[in-house]
PDB file of N, CA and C in Angstrom:
ATOM      1  N   MET A   1      17.457  61.740  -6.827  1.00 60.00           N
ATOM      2  CA  MET A   1      16.277  62.429  -6.368  1.00 60.00           C
ATOM      3  C   MET A   1      15.263  61.456  -5.777  1.00 60.00           C
ATOM      4  N   LEU A   2      15.010  60.378  -6.505  1.00 59.00           N
ATOM      5  CA  LEU A   2      14.065  59.362  -6.037  1.00 59.00           C
ATOM      6  C   LEU A   2      14.604  58.664  -4.790  1.00 59.00           C
ATOM      7  N   ARG A   3      15.912  58.481  -4.776  1.00 65.00           N
ATOM      8  CA  ARG A   3      16.538  57.830  -3.624  1.00 65.00           C
ATOM      9  C   ARG A   3      16.370  58.678  -2.353  1.00 65.00           C
ATOM     10  N   ASN A   4      16.497  59.994  -2.472  1.00 66.00           N
ATOM     11  CA  ASN A   4      16.296  60.894  -1.334  1.00 66.00           C
ATOM     12  C   ASN A   4      14.865  60.845  -0.827  1.00 66.00           C
ATOM     13  N   ARG A   5      13.918  60.822  -1.742  1.00 67.00           N
ATOM     14  CA  ARG A   5      12.516  60.774  -1.344  1.00 67.00           C
ATOM     15  C   ARG A   5      12.188  59.463  -0.632  1.00 67.00           C
ATOM     16  N   LEU A   6      12.721  58.365  -1.136  1.00 63.00           N
ATOM     17  CA  LEU A   6      12.474  57.075  -0.497  1.00 63.00           C
ATOM     18  C   LEU A   6      13.100  57.013   0.889  1.00 63.00           C
ATOM     19  N   SER A   7      14.294  57.550   1.037  1.00 73.00           N
ATOM     20  CA  SER A   7      14.933  57.527   2.354  1.00 73.00           C
ATOM     21  C   SER A   7      14.195  58.447   3.335  1.00 73.00           C
ATOM     22  N   CYS A   8      13.698  59.585   2.857  1.00 67.00           N
ATOM     23  CA  CYS A   8      12.914  60.474   3.733  1.00 67.00           C
ATOM     24  C   CYS A   8      11.605  59.810   4.135  1.00 67.00           C
ATOM     25  N   LEU A   9      10.959  59.133   3.189  1.00 70.00           N
ATOM     26  CA  LEU A   9       9.709  58.441   3.480  1.00 70.00           C
ATOM     27  C   LEU A   9       9.944  57.296   4.464  1.00 70.00           C
ATOM     28  N   THR A  10      11.019  56.555   4.277  1.00 73.00           N
ATOM     29  CA  THR A  10      11.363  55.470   5.187  1.00 73.00           C
ATOM     30  C   THR A  10      11.649  56.005   6.587  1.00 73.00           C
ATOM     31  N   LEU A  11      12.348  57.105   6.665  1.00 66.00           N
ATOM     32  CA  LEU A  11      12.654  57.724   7.954  1.00 66.00           C
ATOM     33  C   LEU A  11      11.371  58.212   8.639  1.00 66.00           C
ATOM     34  N   LEU A  12      10.473  58.790   7.878  1.00 66.00           N
ATOM     35  CA  LEU A  12       9.211  59.275   8.432  1.00 66.00           C
ATOM     36  C   LEU A  12       8.357  58.116   8.953  1.00 66.00           C
ATOM     37  N   ILE A  13       8.277  57.041   8.221  1.00 73.00           N
ATOM     38  CA  ILE A  13       7.511  55.863   8.660  1.00 73.00           C
ATOM     39  C   ILE A  13       8.132  55.258   9.916  1.00 73.00           C
ATOM     40  N   ALA A  14       9.442  55.137   9.938  1.00 65.00           N
ATOM     41  CA  ALA A  14      10.121  54.568  11.103  1.00 65.00           C
ATOM     42  C   ALA A  14       9.918  55.439  12.336  1.00 65.00           C
ATOM     43  N   ALA A  15       9.944  56.750  12.158  1.00 64.00           N
ATOM     44  CA  ALA A  15       9.753  57.654  13.301  1.00 64.00           C
ATOM     45  C   ALA A  15       8.337  57.577  13.835  1.00 64.00           C
ATOM     46  N   SER A  16       7.363  57.445  12.943  1.00 66.00           N
ATOM     47  CA  SER A  16       5.978  57.389  13.417  1.00 66.00           C
ATOM     48  C   SER A  16       5.667  56.057  14.088  1.00 66.00           C
ATOM     49  N   LEU A  17       6.270  54.977  13.628  1.00 66.00           N
ATOM     50  CA  LEU A  17       6.029  53.670  14.243  1.00 66.00           C
ATOM     51  C   LEU A  17       6.816  53.480  15.531  1.00 66.00           C
ATOM     52  N   GLY A  18       7.944  54.110  15.634  1.00 62.00           N
ATOM     53  CA  GLY A  18       8.798  53.927  16.800  1.00 62.00           C
ATOM     54  C   GLY A  18       8.582  54.955  17.893  1.00 62.00           C
ATOM     55  N   GLY A  19       7.639  55.863  17.708  1.00 58.00           N
ATOM     56  CA  GLY A  19       7.389  56.907  18.699  1.00 58.00           C
ATOM     57  C   GLY A  19       6.728  56.355  19.941  1.00 58.00           C
ATOM     58  N   PRO A  20       6.649  57.159  20.982  1.00 56.00           N
ATOM     59  CA  PRO A  20       6.011  56.707  22.221  1.00 56.00           C
ATOM     60  C   PRO A  20       4.518  56.446  22.019  1.00 56.00           C
ATOM     61  N   SER A  21       4.034  55.363  22.600  1.00 52.00           N
ATOM     62  CA  SER A  21       2.633  54.981  22.410  1.00 52.00           C
ATOM     63  C   SER A  21       1.687  55.867  23.212  1.00 52.00           C
ATOM     64  N   GLY A  22       2.162  56.519  24.257  1.00 50.00           N
ATOM     65  CA  GLY A  22       1.310  57.395  25.053  1.00 50.00           C
ATOM     66  C   GLY A  22       0.828  58.608  24.286  1.00 50.00           C
ATOM     67  N   VAL A  23       1.554  58.980  23.259  1.00 50.00           N
ATOM     68  CA  VAL A  23       1.181  60.130  22.448  1.00 50.00           C
ATOM     69  C   VAL A  23       0.099  59.740  21.448  1.00 50.00           C
ATOM     70  N   ALA A  24      -0.011  58.483  21.145  1.00 52.00           N
ATOM     71  CA  ALA A  24      -0.904  58.025  20.095  1.00 52.00           C
ATOM     72  C   ALA A  24      -2.375  58.079  20.475  1.00 52.00           C
ATOM     73  N   ALA A  25      -2.703  58.030  21.755  1.00 57.00           N
ATOM     74  CA  ALA A  25      -4.111  57.979  22.138  1.00 57.00           C
ATOM     75  C   ALA A  25      -4.321  58.595  23.513  1.00 57.00           C
ATOM     76  N   GLN A  26      -5.566  58.957  23.778  1.00 60.00           N
ATOM     77  CA  GLN A  26      -5.926  59.458  25.097  1.00 60.00           C
ATOM     78  C   GLN A  26      -6.109  58.280  26.038  1.00 60.00           C
ATOM     79  N   THR A  27      -5.996  58.553  27.321  1.00 64.00           N
ATOM     80  CA  THR A  27      -6.185  57.479  28.297  1.00 64.00           C
ATOM     81  C   THR A  27      -7.651  57.262  28.611  1.00 64.00           C
ATOM     82  N   ALA A  28      -8.501  58.258  28.335  1.00 74.00           N
ATOM     83  CA  ALA A  28      -9.923  58.122  28.629  1.00 74.00           C
ATOM     84  C   ALA A  28     -10.732  58.875  27.580  1.00 74.00           C
ATOM     85  N   ARG A  29     -11.929  58.391  27.359  1.00 83.00           N
ATOM     86  CA  ARG A  29     -12.837  59.060  26.435  1.00 83.00           C
ATOM     87  C   ARG A  29     -13.347  60.333  27.109  1.00 83.00           C
ATOM     88  N   ILE A  30     -13.287  61.433  26.411  1.00 89.00           N
ATOM     89  CA  ILE A  30     -13.668  62.730  26.959  1.00 89.00           C
ATOM     90  C   ILE A  30     -15.118  63.032  26.587  1.00 89.00           C
ATOM     91  N   LEU A  31     -15.859  63.564  27.543  1.00 89.00           N
ATOM     92  CA  LEU A  31     -17.239  63.977  27.310  1.00 89.00           C
ATOM     93  C   LEU A  31     -17.203  65.317  26.576  1.00 89.00           C
ATOM     94  N   PRO A  32     -17.749  65.389  25.360  1.00 91.00           N
ATOM     95  CA  PRO A  32     -17.684  66.634  24.591  1.00 91.00           C
ATOM     96  C   PRO A  32     -18.387  67.783  25.302  1.00 91.00           C
ATOM     97  N   ALA A  33     -17.933  69.004  25.052  1.00 89.00           N
ATOM     98  CA  ALA A  33     -18.495  70.183  25.722  1.00 89.00           C
ATOM     99  C   ALA A  33     -19.945  70.436  25.348  1.00 89.00           C
ATOM    100  N   ASP A  34     -20.351  70.025  24.146  1.00 92.00           N
ATOM    101  CA  ASP A  34     -21.726  70.279  23.716  1.00 92.00           C
ATOM    102  C   ASP A  34     -22.666  69.113  24.011  1.00 92.00           C
ATOM    103  N   ASP A  35     -22.218  68.148  24.771  1.00 92.00           N
ATOM    104  CA  ASP A  35     -23.048  67.001  25.116  1.00 92.00           C
ATOM    105  C   ASP A  35     -24.110  67.412  26.139  1.00 92.00           C
ATOM    106  N   PRO A  36     -25.357  66.948  25.988  1.00 94.00           N
ATOM    107  CA  PRO A  36     -26.399  67.317  26.957  1.00 94.00           C
ATOM    108  C   PRO A  36     -26.122  66.824  28.374  1.00 94.00           C
ATOM    109  N   ALA A  37     -25.280  65.831  28.524  1.00 94.00           N
ATOM    110  CA  ALA A  37     -24.946  65.323  29.852  1.00 94.00           C
ATOM    111  C   ALA A  37     -24.287  66.395  30.715  1.00 94.00           C
ATOM    112  N   ASN A  38     -23.559  67.313  30.102  1.00 94.00           N
ATOM    113  CA  ASN A  38     -22.918  68.383  30.875  1.00 94.00           C
ATOM    114  C   ASN A  38     -23.947  69.279  31.557  1.00 94.00           C
ATOM    115  N   GLY A  39     -25.070  69.520  30.913  1.00 94.00           N
ATOM    116  CA  GLY A  39     -26.132  70.311  31.539  1.00 94.00           C
ATOM    117  C   GLY A  39     -26.726  69.605  32.734  1.00 94.00           C
ATOM    118  N   TRP A  40     -26.951  68.307  32.607  1.00 95.00           N
ATOM    119  CA  TRP A  40     -27.504  67.534  33.725  1.00 95.00           C
ATOM    120  C   TRP A  40     -26.511  67.481  34.882  1.00 95.00           C
ATOM    121  N   ILE A  41     -25.227  67.334  34.553  1.00 95.00           N
ATOM    122  CA  ILE A  41     -24.199  67.311  35.598  1.00 95.00           C
ATOM    123  C   ILE A  41     -24.186  68.639  36.347  1.00 95.00           C
ATOM    124  N   ALA A  42     -24.222  69.754  35.621  1.00 94.00           N
ATOM    125  CA  ALA A  42     -24.185  71.079  36.260  1.00 94.00           C
ATOM    126  C   ALA A  42     -25.411  71.287  37.149  1.00 94.00           C
ATOM    127  N   ARG A  43     -26.589  70.891  36.671  1.00 95.00           N
ATOM    128  CA  ARG A  43     -27.807  71.072  37.468  1.00 95.00           C
ATOM    129  C   ARG A  43     -27.786  70.204  38.720  1.00 95.00           C
ATOM    130  N   LEU A  44     -27.296  68.964  38.578  1.00 95.00           N
ATOM    131  CA  LEU A  44     -27.210  68.086  39.743  1.00 95.00           C
ATOM    132  C   LEU A  44     -26.202  68.615  40.759  1.00 95.00           C
ATOM    133  N   GLN A  45     -25.086  69.156  40.278  1.00 94.00           N
ATOM    134  CA  GLN A  45     -24.089  69.703  41.192  1.00 94.00           C
ATOM    135  C   GLN A  45     -24.601  70.944  41.909  1.00 94.00           C
ATOM    136  N   GLU A  46     -25.448  71.731  41.247  1.00 94.00           N
ATOM    137  CA  GLU A  46     -26.045  72.891  41.910  1.00 94.00           C
ATOM    138  C   GLU A  46     -26.952  72.470  43.064  1.00 94.00           C
ATOM    139  N   ARG A  47     -27.521  71.275  42.964  1.00 93.00           N
ATOM    140  CA  ARG A  47     -28.396  70.761  44.025  1.00 93.00           C
ATOM    141  C   ARG A  47     -27.624  69.931  45.053  1.00 93.00           C
ATOM    142  N   GLY A  48     -26.306  69.832  44.897  1.00 93.00           N
ATOM    143  CA  GLY A  48     -25.492  69.140  45.897  1.00 93.00           C
ATOM    144  C   GLY A  48     -25.158  67.698  45.570  1.00 93.00           C
ATOM    145  N   TYR A  49     -25.451  67.249  44.368  1.00 94.00           N
ATOM    146  CA  TYR A  49     -25.154  65.876  43.962  1.00 94.00           C
ATOM    147  C   TYR A  49     -23.879  65.845  43.115  1.00 94.00           C
ATOM    148  N   LEU A  50     -23.393  64.642  42.874  1.00 93.00           N
ATOM    149  CA  LEU A  50     -22.193  64.395  42.062  1.00 93.00           C
ATOM    150  C   LEU A  50     -20.986  65.177  42.582  1.00 93.00           C
ATOM    151  N   ALA A  51     -20.789  65.106  43.880  1.00 90.00           N
ATOM    152  CA  ALA A  51     -19.685  65.826  44.522  1.00 90.00           C
ATOM    153  C   ALA A  51     -18.320  65.255  44.136  1.00 90.00           C
ATOM    154  N   THR A  52     -18.282  64.021  43.635  1.00 91.00           N
ATOM    155  CA  THR A  52     -17.004  63.421  43.255  1.00 91.00           C
ATOM    156  C   THR A  52     -16.455  64.017  41.960  1.00 91.00           C
ATOM    157  N   LEU A  53     -17.314  64.654  41.171  1.00 92.00           N
ATOM    158  CA  LEU A  53     -16.851  65.326  39.953  1.00 92.00           C
ATOM    159  C   LEU A  53     -16.497  66.768  40.283  1.00 92.00           C
ATOM    160  N   HIS A  54     -15.295  67.159  39.959  1.00 89.00           N
ATOM    161  CA  HIS A  54     -14.873  68.534  40.222  1.00 89.00           C
ATOM    162  C   HIS A  54     -15.599  69.455  39.246  1.00 89.00           C
ATOM    163  N   PRO A  55     -16.293  70.484  39.735  1.00 84.00           N
ATOM    164  CA  PRO A  55     -17.116  71.311  38.849  1.00 84.00           C
ATOM    165  C   PRO A  55     -16.342  72.160  37.845  1.00 84.00           C
ATOM    166  N   THR A  56     -15.074  72.455  38.114  1.00 84.00           N
ATOM    167  CA  THR A  56     -14.314  73.278  37.173  1.00 84.00           C
ATOM    168  C   THR A  56     -13.266  72.493  36.399  1.00 84.00           C
ATOM    169  N   ALA A  57     -13.102  71.225  36.688  1.00 86.00           N
ATOM    170  CA  ALA A  57     -12.130  70.392  35.962  1.00 86.00           C
ATOM    171  C   ALA A  57     -12.819  69.821  34.729  1.00 86.00           C
ATOM    172  N   LEU A  58     -12.952  70.648  33.720  1.00 86.00           N
ATOM    173  CA  LEU A  58     -13.653  70.249  32.503  1.00 86.00           C
ATOM    174  C   LEU A  58     -12.658  70.080  31.370  1.00 86.00           C
ATOM    175  N   PRO A  59     -12.874  69.223  30.433  1.00 90.00           N
ATOM    176  CA  PRO A  59     -14.014  68.314  30.303  1.00 90.00           C
ATOM    177  C   PRO A  59     -13.839  67.083  31.185  1.00 90.00           C
ATOM    178  N   HIS A  60     -14.959  66.493  31.534  1.00 91.00           N
ATOM    179  CA  HIS A  60     -14.938  65.279  32.343  1.00 91.00           C
ATOM    180  C   HIS A  60     -14.651  64.078  31.451  1.00 91.00           C
ATOM    181  N   ALA A  61     -14.047  63.065  32.044  1.00 91.00           N
ATOM    182  CA  ALA A  61     -13.858  61.800  31.333  1.00 91.00           C
ATOM    183  C   ALA A  61     -15.143  60.992  31.430  1.00 91.00           C
ATOM    184  N   TRP A  62     -15.450  60.278  30.373  1.00 90.00           N
ATOM    185  CA  TRP A  62     -16.676  59.491  30.288  1.00 90.00           C
ATOM    186  C   TRP A  62     -16.761  58.500  31.448  1.00 90.00           C
ATOM    187  N   ASP A  63     -15.650  57.827  31.752  1.00 90.00           N
ATOM    188  CA  ASP A  63     -15.623  56.810  32.812  1.00 90.00           C
ATOM    189  C   ASP A  63     -15.871  57.405  34.190  1.00 90.00           C
ATOM    190  N   GLU A  64     -15.292  58.574  34.470  1.00 92.00           N
ATOM    191  CA  GLU A  64     -15.485  59.174  35.794  1.00 92.00           C
ATOM    192  C   GLU A  64     -16.924  59.647  35.981  1.00 92.00           C
ATOM    193  N   VAL A  65     -17.563  60.102  34.913  1.00 93.00           N
ATOM    194  CA  VAL A  65     -18.971  60.486  35.000  1.00 93.00           C
ATOM    195  C   VAL A  65     -19.831  59.255  35.230  1.00 93.00           C
ATOM    196  N   ALA A  66     -19.503  58.157  34.541  1.00 92.00           N
ATOM    197  CA  ALA A  66     -20.261  56.914  34.717  1.00 92.00           C
ATOM    198  C   ALA A  66     -20.136  56.395  36.144  1.00 92.00           C
ATOM    199  N   GLU A  67     -18.935  56.461  36.713  1.00 92.00           N
ATOM    200  CA  GLU A  67     -18.729  56.007  38.091  1.00 92.00           C
ATOM    201  C   GLU A  67     -19.477  56.889  39.084  1.00 92.00           C
ATOM    202  N   ALA A  68     -19.437  58.213  38.877  1.00 93.00           N
ATOM    203  CA  ALA A  68     -20.125  59.127  39.790  1.00 93.00           C
ATOM    204  C   ALA A  68     -21.634  58.946  39.708  1.00 93.00           C
ATOM    205  N   ALA A  69     -22.163  58.772  38.500  1.00 93.00           N
ATOM    206  CA  ALA A  69     -23.610  58.596  38.333  1.00 93.00           C
ATOM    207  C   ALA A  69     -24.077  57.257  38.896  1.00 93.00           C
ATOM    208  N   ALA A  70     -23.246  56.229  38.783  1.00 92.00           N
ATOM    209  CA  ALA A  70     -23.632  54.909  39.271  1.00 92.00           C
ATOM    210  C   ALA A  70     -23.685  54.855  40.795  1.00 92.00           C
ATOM    211  N   THR A  71     -22.849  55.636  41.461  1.00 91.00           N
ATOM    212  CA  THR A  71     -22.790  55.581  42.927  1.00 91.00           C
ATOM    213  C   THR A  71     -23.644  56.639  43.603  1.00 91.00           C
ATOM    214  N   GLU A  72     -24.240  57.538  42.827  1.00 91.00           N
ATOM    215  CA  GLU A  72     -25.026  58.634  43.412  1.00 91.00           C
ATOM    216  C   GLU A  72     -26.412  58.153  43.825  1.00 91.00           C
ATOM    217  N   ALA A  73     -26.852  58.608  44.987  1.00 90.00           N
ATOM    218  CA  ALA A  73     -28.199  58.325  45.490  1.00 90.00           C
ATOM    219  C   ALA A  73     -28.945  59.645  45.614  1.00 90.00           C
ATOM    220  N   ILE A  74     -30.120  59.701  45.034  1.00 90.00           N
ATOM    221  CA  ILE A  74     -30.922  60.924  45.026  1.00 90.00           C
ATOM    222  C   ILE A  74     -31.973  60.860  46.130  1.00 90.00           C
ATOM    223  N   ASP A  75     -32.216  61.987  46.762  1.00 90.00           N
ATOM    224  CA  ASP A  75     -33.266  62.106  47.770  1.00 90.00           C
ATOM    225  C   ASP A  75     -34.623  61.863  47.103  1.00 90.00           C
ATOM    226  N   PRO A  76     -35.435  60.952  47.628  1.00 89.00           N
ATOM    227  CA  PRO A  76     -36.739  60.672  47.011  1.00 89.00           C
ATOM    228  C   PRO A  76     -37.667  61.888  46.958  1.00 89.00           C
ATOM    229  N   ALA A  77     -37.405  62.888  47.778  1.00 92.00           N
ATOM    230  CA  ALA A  77     -38.236  64.093  47.781  1.00 92.00           C
ATOM    231  C   ALA A  77     -37.866  65.050  46.642  1.00 92.00           C
ATOM    232  N   ASP A  78     -36.887  64.684  45.833  1.00 92.00           N
ATOM    233  CA  ASP A  78     -36.437  65.534  44.734  1.00 92.00           C
ATOM    234  C   ASP A  78     -36.609  64.791  43.400  1.00 92.00           C
ATOM    235  N   PRO A  79     -37.841  64.721  42.869  1.00 95.00           N
ATOM    236  CA  PRO A  79     -38.066  63.953  41.638  1.00 95.00           C
ATOM    237  C   PRO A  79     -37.408  64.570  40.408  1.00 95.00           C
ATOM    238  N   VAL A  80     -37.197  65.868  40.406  1.00 95.00           N
ATOM    239  CA  VAL A  80     -36.546  66.507  39.258  1.00 95.00           C
ATOM    240  C   VAL A  80     -35.085  66.050  39.169  1.00 95.00           C
ATOM    241  N   ALA A  81     -34.391  66.045  40.285  1.00 95.00           N
ATOM    242  CA  ALA A  81     -32.999  65.577  40.301  1.00 95.00           C
ATOM    243  C   ALA A  81     -32.930  64.098  39.958  1.00 95.00           C
ATOM    244  N   ALA A  82     -33.909  63.334  40.399  1.00 95.00           N
ATOM    245  CA  ALA A  82     -33.941  61.909  40.065  1.00 95.00           C
ATOM    246  C   ALA A  82     -34.090  61.715  38.562  1.00 95.00           C
ATOM    247  N   ARG A  83     -34.879  62.553  37.923  1.00 96.00           N
ATOM    248  CA  ARG A  83     -35.060  62.477  36.469  1.00 96.00           C
ATOM    249  C   ARG A  83     -33.772  62.844  35.745  1.00 96.00           C
ATOM    250  N   TRP A  84     -33.091  63.902  36.205  1.00 95.00           N
ATOM    251  CA  TRP A  84     -31.822  64.285  35.588  1.00 95.00           C
ATOM    252  C   TRP A  84     -30.785  63.183  35.715  1.00 95.00           C
ATOM    253  N   LEU A  85     -30.728  62.550  36.893  1.00 95.00           N
ATOM    254  CA  LEU A  85     -29.772  61.469  37.090  1.00 95.00           C
ATOM    255  C   LEU A  85     -30.116  60.277  36.202  1.00 95.00           C
ATOM    256  N   ASP A  86     -31.387  59.988  36.055  1.00 95.00           N
ATOM    257  CA  ASP A  86     -31.808  58.899  35.170  1.00 95.00           C
ATOM    258  C   ASP A  86     -31.405  59.197  33.723  1.00 95.00           C
ATOM    259  N   LEU A  87     -31.616  60.428  33.270  1.00 96.00           N
ATOM    260  CA  LEU A  87     -31.218  60.817  31.917  1.00 96.00           C
ATOM    261  C   LEU A  87     -29.697  60.711  31.742  1.00 96.00           C
ATOM    262  N   LEU A  88     -28.961  61.134  32.773  1.00 95.00           N
ATOM    263  CA  LEU A  88     -27.504  61.060  32.724  1.00 95.00           C
ATOM    264  C   LEU A  88     -27.033  59.612  32.648  1.00 95.00           C
ATOM    265  N   ARG A  89     -27.609  58.742  33.461  1.00 94.00           N
ATOM    266  CA  ARG A  89     -27.220  57.330  33.446  1.00 94.00           C
ATOM    267  C   ARG A  89     -27.529  56.679  32.104  1.00 94.00           C
ATOM    268  N   ARG A  90     -28.650  57.033  31.505  1.00 94.00           N
ATOM    269  CA  ARG A  90     -28.993  56.477  30.188  1.00 94.00           C
ATOM    270  C   ARG A  90     -28.037  56.983  29.113  1.00 94.00           C
ATOM    271  N   ARG A  91     -27.655  58.240  29.199  1.00 94.00           N
ATOM    272  CA  ARG A  91     -26.760  58.823  28.195  1.00 94.00           C
ATOM    273  C   ARG A  91     -25.348  58.266  28.309  1.00 94.00           C
ATOM    274  N   ILE A  92     -24.849  58.149  29.528  1.00 91.00           N
ATOM    275  CA  ILE A  92     -23.466  57.729  29.756  1.00 91.00           C
ATOM    276  C   ILE A  92     -23.311  56.216  29.651  1.00 91.00           C
ATOM    277  N   GLY A  93     -24.273  55.476  30.164  1.00 86.00           N
ATOM    278  CA  GLY A  93     -24.181  54.020  30.147  1.00 86.00           C
ATOM    279  C   GLY A  93     -23.497  53.491  31.394  1.00 86.00           C
ATOM    280  N   PRO A  94     -23.301  52.179  31.442  1.00 84.00           N
ATOM    281  CA  PRO A  94     -22.695  51.582  32.636  1.00 84.00           C
ATOM    282  C   PRO A  94     -21.190  51.857  32.720  1.00 84.00           C
ATOM    283  N   VAL A  95     -20.664  51.645  33.903  1.00 76.00           N
ATOM    284  CA  VAL A  95     -19.220  51.777  34.117  1.00 76.00           C
ATOM    285  C   VAL A  95     -18.534  50.619  33.399  1.00 76.00           C
ATOM    286  N   PRO A  96     -17.487  50.892  32.608  1.00 69.00           N
ATOM    287  CA  PRO A  96     -16.769  49.799  31.953  1.00 69.00           C
ATOM    288  C   PRO A  96     -16.228  48.805  32.973  1.00 69.00           C
ATOM    289  N   ALA A  97     -16.392  47.520  32.689  1.00 63.00           N
ATOM    290  CA  ALA A  97     -15.997  46.473  33.633  1.00 63.00           C
ATOM    291  C   ALA A  97     -14.498  46.486  33.897  1.00 63.00           C
ATOM    292  N   GLY A  98     -13.702  46.485  32.869  1.00 60.00           N
ATOM    293  CA  GLY A  98     -12.254  46.503  33.027  1.00 60.00           C
ATOM    294  C   GLY A  98     -11.666  47.590  32.162  1.00 60.00           C
ATOM    295  N   LYS A  99     -10.884  48.458  32.761  1.00 55.00           N
ATOM    296  CA  LYS A  99     -10.320  49.560  31.986  1.00 55.00           C
ATOM    297  C   LYS A  99      -9.074  49.147  31.223  1.00 55.00           C
ATOM    298  N   THR A 100      -8.435  48.071  31.623  1.00 52.00           N
ATOM    299  CA  THR A 100      -7.233  47.641  30.918  1.00 52.00           C
ATOM    300  C   THR A 100      -7.627  46.831  29.694  1.00 52.00           C
ATOM    301  N   GLY A 101      -7.038  47.148  28.603  1.00 53.00           N
ATOM    302  CA  GLY A 101      -7.324  46.428  27.365  1.00 53.00           C
ATOM    303  C   GLY A 101      -8.600  46.865  26.682  1.00 53.00           C
ATOM    304  N   TRP A 102      -9.229  47.915  27.165  1.00 53.00           N
ATOM    305  CA  TRP A 102     -10.475  48.385  26.574  1.00 53.00           C
ATOM    306  C   TRP A 102     -10.129  49.338  25.441  1.00 53.00           C
ATOM    307  N   ILE A 103     -10.662  49.041  24.265  1.00 57.00           N
ATOM    308  CA  ILE A 103     -10.386  49.873  23.103  1.00 57.00           C
ATOM    309  C   ILE A 103     -11.700  50.331  22.517  1.00 57.00           C
ATOM    310  N   GLY A 104     -11.767  51.589  22.149  1.00 58.00           N
ATOM    311  CA  GLY A 104     -12.984  52.100  21.535  1.00 58.00           C
ATOM    312  C   GLY A 104     -12.645  53.283  20.646  1.00 58.00           C
ATOM    313  N   GLY A 105     -13.585  53.647  19.836  1.00 58.00           N
ATOM    314  CA  GLY A 105     -13.380  54.771  18.945  1.00 58.00           C
ATOM    315  C   GLY A 105     -14.643  55.558  18.781  1.00 58.00           C
ATOM    316  N   GLU A 106     -14.490  56.757  18.325  1.00 55.00           N
ATOM    317  CA  GLU A 106     -15.664  57.614  18.095  1.00 55.00           C
ATOM    318  C   GLU A 106     -15.425  58.481  16.904  1.00 55.00           C
TER     319      GLU A 106
END
């Protein structure tokens, strides 16, 4: 009985360690649906900004939002949109320098 349990446990450990690594983690950090950044993104897109982010491809990846916010230029005549973009940039942070070898957790 004990021998069967040990062999099953050994088999389970071997299967979990030998499985494909792509299943173990996501390729990008996902922006949660309840994050306030999603509201700013939607409002900016309604005004014609952040065109590089697809409005219906949700949830957005953290890195793609950071890249879109970093490259976006706001019309100086639209201070409200400028404020939303500033809030978005502060919330998201800078674009990661190198995506390879970057590890993080939440």
